[in-house]
Amino acid sequence: MNPTTNPSAGVLARYGHLMNIPAHTRPVTLLEGSTPLIPMPRLADELGGGFELYVKFEGMNPTGSFKDRGMTVAISEAYGRGAKAVICASTGNTAASAAAYASRAGMRAIVIIPEGKVAAGKLAGAVAYGAEVVQIEGSFDDALDLVVQISEHHPIALVNSLNPYRLEGQKTAAFEITEILGEAPDWLCLPVGNAGNISAYWMGFMEQRQRSGTGLPRVLGVQAEGSAPLVLGHPVEKPETVATAIRIGKPARGEQALEAAEQSNGRIIAVSDEEILHMQRRLAASGVWVEPASAAGLAGLARQLREGHITLDELRGKRIAAVCTGHGMKDPDIIARSMPAPQRLPAELRALEDALVGGR
Ligand code: F0G
């Protein structure tokens, strides 16, 4: 089967010819990408209706987040030039992804995580894939500063999204959305943390336009209110949010993210933790369980509609793609904490019928 049209090939096989990567790149893949673009008609109606809403469910990647698209490329490049070790700072998803791809290539993976607040499923993933995990007494931003310095002084490849190959891989999600819709969506909504992903999408849509004349989406980037440096216009010393994946106070690609928002005639806004968790529940009510950060993009859209910054009139007949970056199963704590204990009954038909359908 032709790898460019085979949906079960990885992003290098499908889109490597559209990537700016060195010839020494040697594919290390888990067949990432080709994630579903799920229509969300009921949620669209709840938000006011009249437009088409789709979720690009990146939680369906091999390690449960969009990071795999970029990681396959960053690790393949490092592997191809003979690197023996990779390092990253991470709020969790990058760590798990780096660990999976590095171990597949037989490379050492070192991941530096901030104190506390890394979701259990992500940490467990990193450990399961064989990473060396170090927790520092500091934030993600501190961790990123440190890994940049280590990679400058030691033969250890940096695989955070400062690594340009990460973006080369992540831009493929823009290609996939455009292929499925036959056009770019009118709006793209997504969460913003270290700002690599929004930069990669914008690059992807711009390149796609050059290549095939498709349009450009307006980009709505969404941060959490307690971690909103791009909205405030200055770094946040002690970022806080329930959406731990985007608990970042000094985004490495902040400038690029602001440019993407401006060039696209979009914007970057912030939403509260309550809005994020509310949207997480609404998505789950349509069968899509995402981690809290991943609900931020749509929480942002809901808020823009509520406040009239985006109107139903202007959305009529339009198509909106929301990127849901990671799977809910990575961060079950937040749901488990608010979950009532399941009802306990004897293992008897009568008891079940009485409780569930009011008896016989
Ligand atoms: N959503 C999820 C689930 C994430 O894990 C991240 C980033 C983002 C959104 C934001 O993407 O940083 O490119 O703006 N997680 C990084 C990590 C920081 O370490 O896993 P971004």
Coordinates of C-alpha atoms in Angstrom, one line a residue, residues 4-257:
T4 CA 1.2 8.4 1.7
T5 CA -2.4 7.1 1.5
N6 CA -2.2 4.3 4.0
P7 CA -3.9 5.6 7.2
S8 CA -2.1 3.1 9.3
A9 CA 1.4 4.3 8.4
G10 CA 3.1 6.8 10.7
V11 CA 3.5 10.5 10.0
L12 CA 7.0 10.2 8.6
A13 CA 5.9 7.6 6.0
R14 CA 2.8 9.7 5.1
Y15 CA 4.2 13.2 5.2
G16 CA 8.0 12.9 5.5
H17 CA 8.3 14.3 1.9
L18 CA 6.7 17.5 3.2
M19 CA 9.0 17.9 6.2
N20 CA 12.1 19.9 6.5
I21 CA 14.3 17.2 8.0
P22 CA 17.9 16.0 7.4
A23 CA 18.7 13.1 5.1
H24 CA 20.2 11.1 8.0
T25 CA 16.7 10.8 9.7
R26 CA 15.9 7.1 10.4
P27 CA 12.3 6.4 11.1
V28 CA 11.3 5.3 14.6
T29 CA 7.6 5.0 14.6
L30 CA 4.6 3.7 16.5
L31 CA 2.3 4.4 13.5
E32 CA 1.1 7.7 15.1
G33 CA -1.2 10.2 13.5
S34 CA -4.3 9.5 11.4
T35 CA -6.4 10.3 14.4
P36 CA -10.2 10.7 14.0
L37 CA -11.9 14.0 13.2
I38 CA -15.1 13.4 15.1
P39 CA -18.3 15.3 14.3
M40 CA -19.9 16.8 17.4
P41 CA -23.4 17.8 16.3
R42 CA -25.0 17.8 19.7
L43 CA -22.3 19.9 21.3
A44 CA -22.6 22.3 18.4
D45 CA -26.3 22.6 19.0
E46 CA -25.8 23.2 22.7
L47 CA -23.4 26.0 21.9
G48 CA -26.1 27.7 19.7
G49 CA -26.0 25.6 16.5
G50 CA -25.8 26.6 12.8
F51 CA -22.2 25.5 12.4
E52 CA -20.3 22.2 12.1
L53 CA -18.1 21.2 15.0
Y54 CA -15.4 18.6 14.8
V55 CA -13.0 17.3 17.4
K56 CA -9.5 16.2 16.3
F57 CA -9.0 13.6 18.9
E58 CA -5.3 13.4 19.4
G59 CA -5.7 11.3 22.5
M60 CA -5.9 8.4 20.0
N61 CA -2.2 8.5 19.3
P62 CA -0.1 5.6 20.6
T63 CA 0.9 7.1 23.9
G64 CA -2.3 9.0 24.3
S65 CA -1.4 12.5 23.2
F66 CA -0.5 14.7 20.1
K67 CA 3.1 14.7 21.2
D68 CA 3.7 11.4 19.3
R69 CA 3.4 13.2 16.0
G70 CA 6.4 15.4 16.8
M71 CA 8.3 12.9 18.8
T72 CA 8.5 10.3 16.1
V73 CA 10.3 13.0 14.0
A74 CA 12.6 14.4 16.7
I75 CA 13.6 10.9 17.8
S76 CA 14.1 9.7 14.3
E77 CA 16.4 12.6 13.6
A78 CA 18.4 12.0 16.8
Y79 CA 18.6 8.3 16.2
G80 CA 19.7 8.8 12.6
R81 CA 22.7 10.8 13.6
G82 CA 23.7 8.4 16.3
A83 CA 22.5 10.1 19.4
K84 CA 22.4 7.7 22.4
A85 CA 20.2 9.8 24.8
V86 CA 17.4 12.3 24.7
I87 CA 16.1 14.7 27.4
C88 CA 13.0 16.7 27.9
A89 CA 11.2 18.8 30.5
S90 CA 7.6 17.9 30.7
T91 CA 4.3 18.3 32.4
G92 CA 3.8 14.6 31.6
N93 CA 2.7 13.9 28.0
T94 CA 6.0 14.8 26.4
A95 CA 7.8 12.6 28.9
A96 CA 5.7 9.6 28.1
S97 CA 6.0 10.1 24.4
A98 CA 9.8 10.7 24.5
A99 CA 10.2 7.6 26.6
A100 CA 8.2 5.4 24.3
Y101 CA 10.0 6.4 21.1
A102 CA 13.5 6.5 22.7
S103 CA 13.1 3.0 24.1
R104 CA 11.9 1.8 20.7
A105 CA 15.2 3.1 19.3
G106 CA 17.2 1.7 22.1
M107 CA 18.1 5.2 23.4
R108 CA 18.2 6.5 26.9
A109 CA 15.3 8.8 27.8
I110 CA 15.7 11.3 30.6
V111 CA 12.7 13.3 31.6
I112 CA 12.6 16.2 34.1
I113 CA 9.2 16.9 35.6
P114 CA 8.0 19.7 37.8
E115 CA 7.3 19.2 41.5
G116 CA 3.9 17.6 42.0
K117 CA 1.0 18.0 39.6
V118 CA 2.0 15.5 37.0
A119 CA -1.0 13.2 36.2
A120 CA -0.6 9.7 37.4
G121 CA -1.2 8.1 34.0
K122 CA 1.5 10.2 32.3
L123 CA 4.1 9.5 35.0
A124 CA 3.3 5.8 34.9
G125 CA 3.6 5.8 31.1
A126 CA 7.1 7.4 31.3
V127 CA 8.2 4.8 33.8
A128 CA 6.6 1.9 31.9
Y129 CA 8.4 2.9 28.7
G130 CA 11.7 2.9 30.7
A131 CA 12.5 6.6 31.2
E132 CA 14.7 7.9 33.9
V133 CA 12.4 10.3 35.6
V134 CA 13.7 13.2 37.7
Q135 CA 11.4 15.5 39.6
I136 CA 12.9 18.9 40.4
E137 CA 11.9 21.3 43.1
G138 CA 10.6 23.8 40.6
S139 CA 8.2 24.5 37.8
F140 CA 8.1 23.2 34.2
D141 CA 9.7 26.5 33.2
D142 CA 12.7 25.8 35.5
A143 CA 12.9 22.3 34.1
L144 CA 13.0 23.5 30.6
D145 CA 15.8 26.0 31.3
L146 CA 17.8 23.2 32.8
V147 CA 17.3 20.6 30.0
V148 CA 18.3 23.3 27.4
Q149 CA 21.5 23.8 29.3
I150 CA 22.2 20.1 29.6
S151 CA 21.6 19.5 25.9
E152 CA 24.0 22.4 25.1
H153 CA 26.9 20.9 27.2
H154 CA 26.4 17.1 26.7
P155 CA 25.7 14.8 23.8
I156 CA 22.0 14.5 24.8
A157 CA 19.4 15.5 22.3
L158 CA 16.7 17.9 23.4
V159 CA 13.2 16.7 22.4
N160 CA 11.1 19.5 23.7
S161 CA 9.2 21.6 21.1
L162 CA 12.2 23.9 20.9
N163 CA 13.5 21.1 18.7
P164 CA 12.3 22.1 15.2
Y165 CA 11.6 18.5 14.2
R166 CA 8.9 18.3 16.8
L167 CA 7.0 21.0 14.9
E168 CA 7.7 19.3 11.6
G169 CA 5.8 16.3 12.9
Q170 CA 3.1 18.1 14.6
K171 CA 2.1 20.2 11.6
T172 CA 0.8 17.0 10.0
A173 CA -2.3 17.3 12.1
A174 CA -3.2 20.4 10.0
F175 CA -2.7 18.4 6.8
E176 CA -5.0 15.6 8.1
I177 CA -7.8 18.0 9.0
T178 CA -7.6 19.7 5.7
E179 CA -7.6 16.4 3.8
I180 CA -10.7 15.2 5.6
L181 CA -12.7 18.4 5.3
G182 CA -11.4 19.1 1.8
E183 CA -10.6 22.6 3.0
A184 CA -9.1 24.3 6.1
P185 CA -11.7 24.8 8.8
D186 CA -12.9 28.3 9.5
W187 CA -11.7 28.3 13.1
L188 CA -9.2 26.1 14.9
C189 CA -9.5 26.0 18.7
L190 CA -6.7 24.5 20.8
P191 CA -5.1 24.7 24.2
V192 CA -1.8 26.5 24.5
G193 CA 0.9 25.6 27.0
N194 CA 4.5 25.9 25.8
A195 CA 3.0 27.0 22.5
G196 CA 4.7 24.4 20.2
N197 CA 1.5 22.9 19.0
I198 CA -0.3 26.2 17.9
S199 CA 2.9 27.2 16.1
A200 CA 3.1 23.8 14.4
Y201 CA -0.6 23.9 13.2
W202 CA -0.1 27.4 11.8
M203 CA 3.0 26.3 9.9
G204 CA 1.0 23.3 8.6
F205 CA -1.9 25.4 7.4
M206 CA 0.3 28.0 5.8
E207 CA 2.3 25.3 3.9
Q208 CA -0.9 23.6 2.9
R209 CA -2.1 26.8 1.4
Q210 CA 1.1 27.3 -0.5
R211 CA 1.0 23.8 -1.9
S212 CA -2.7 23.5 -2.8
G213 CA -4.4 26.8 -2.4
T214 CA -6.5 25.8 0.6
G215 CA -7.6 28.5 3.0
L216 CA -6.5 29.4 6.5
P217 CA -8.4 29.0 9.7
R218 CA -8.7 31.7 12.3
V219 CA -6.9 30.4 15.4
L220 CA -8.3 30.5 18.9
G221 CA -5.5 29.6 21.3
V222 CA -6.7 29.0 24.9
Q223 CA -4.7 29.2 28.1
A224 CA -5.8 28.5 31.7
E225 CA -6.5 31.7 33.7
G226 CA -3.9 30.8 36.3
S227 CA -1.3 30.1 33.6
A228 CA -1.9 32.7 31.0
P229 CA 1.4 34.5 30.2
L230 CA 0.4 35.2 26.6
V231 CA -2.9 36.9 27.6
L232 CA -1.3 38.9 30.4
G233 CA 1.7 39.8 28.3
H234 CA 4.3 38.7 30.9
P235 CA 5.6 35.5 32.3
V236 CA 3.8 33.9 35.3
E237 CA 6.1 33.0 38.1
K238 CA 3.9 30.5 39.8
P239 CA 1.5 29.1 37.2
E240 CA -1.5 27.2 38.6
T241 CA -4.4 25.3 36.9
V242 CA -6.2 22.0 37.2
A243 CA -5.1 21.5 33.5
T244 CA -1.6 20.5 34.6
A245 CA -0.5 19.8 31.1
I246 CA -0.6 23.6 30.4
R247 CA 0.6 24.7 33.7
I248 CA 3.3 26.8 32.1
G249 CA 4.4 30.4 32.9
K250 CA 7.0 31.1 30.2
P251 CA 6.1 29.5 26.9
A252 CA 9.2 28.7 24.8
R253 CA 7.3 29.5 21.5
G254 CA 5.2 32.3 22.9
E255 CA 6.2 34.8 20.2
Q256 CA 5.3 32.4 17.5
A257 CA 1.9 31.6 19.1

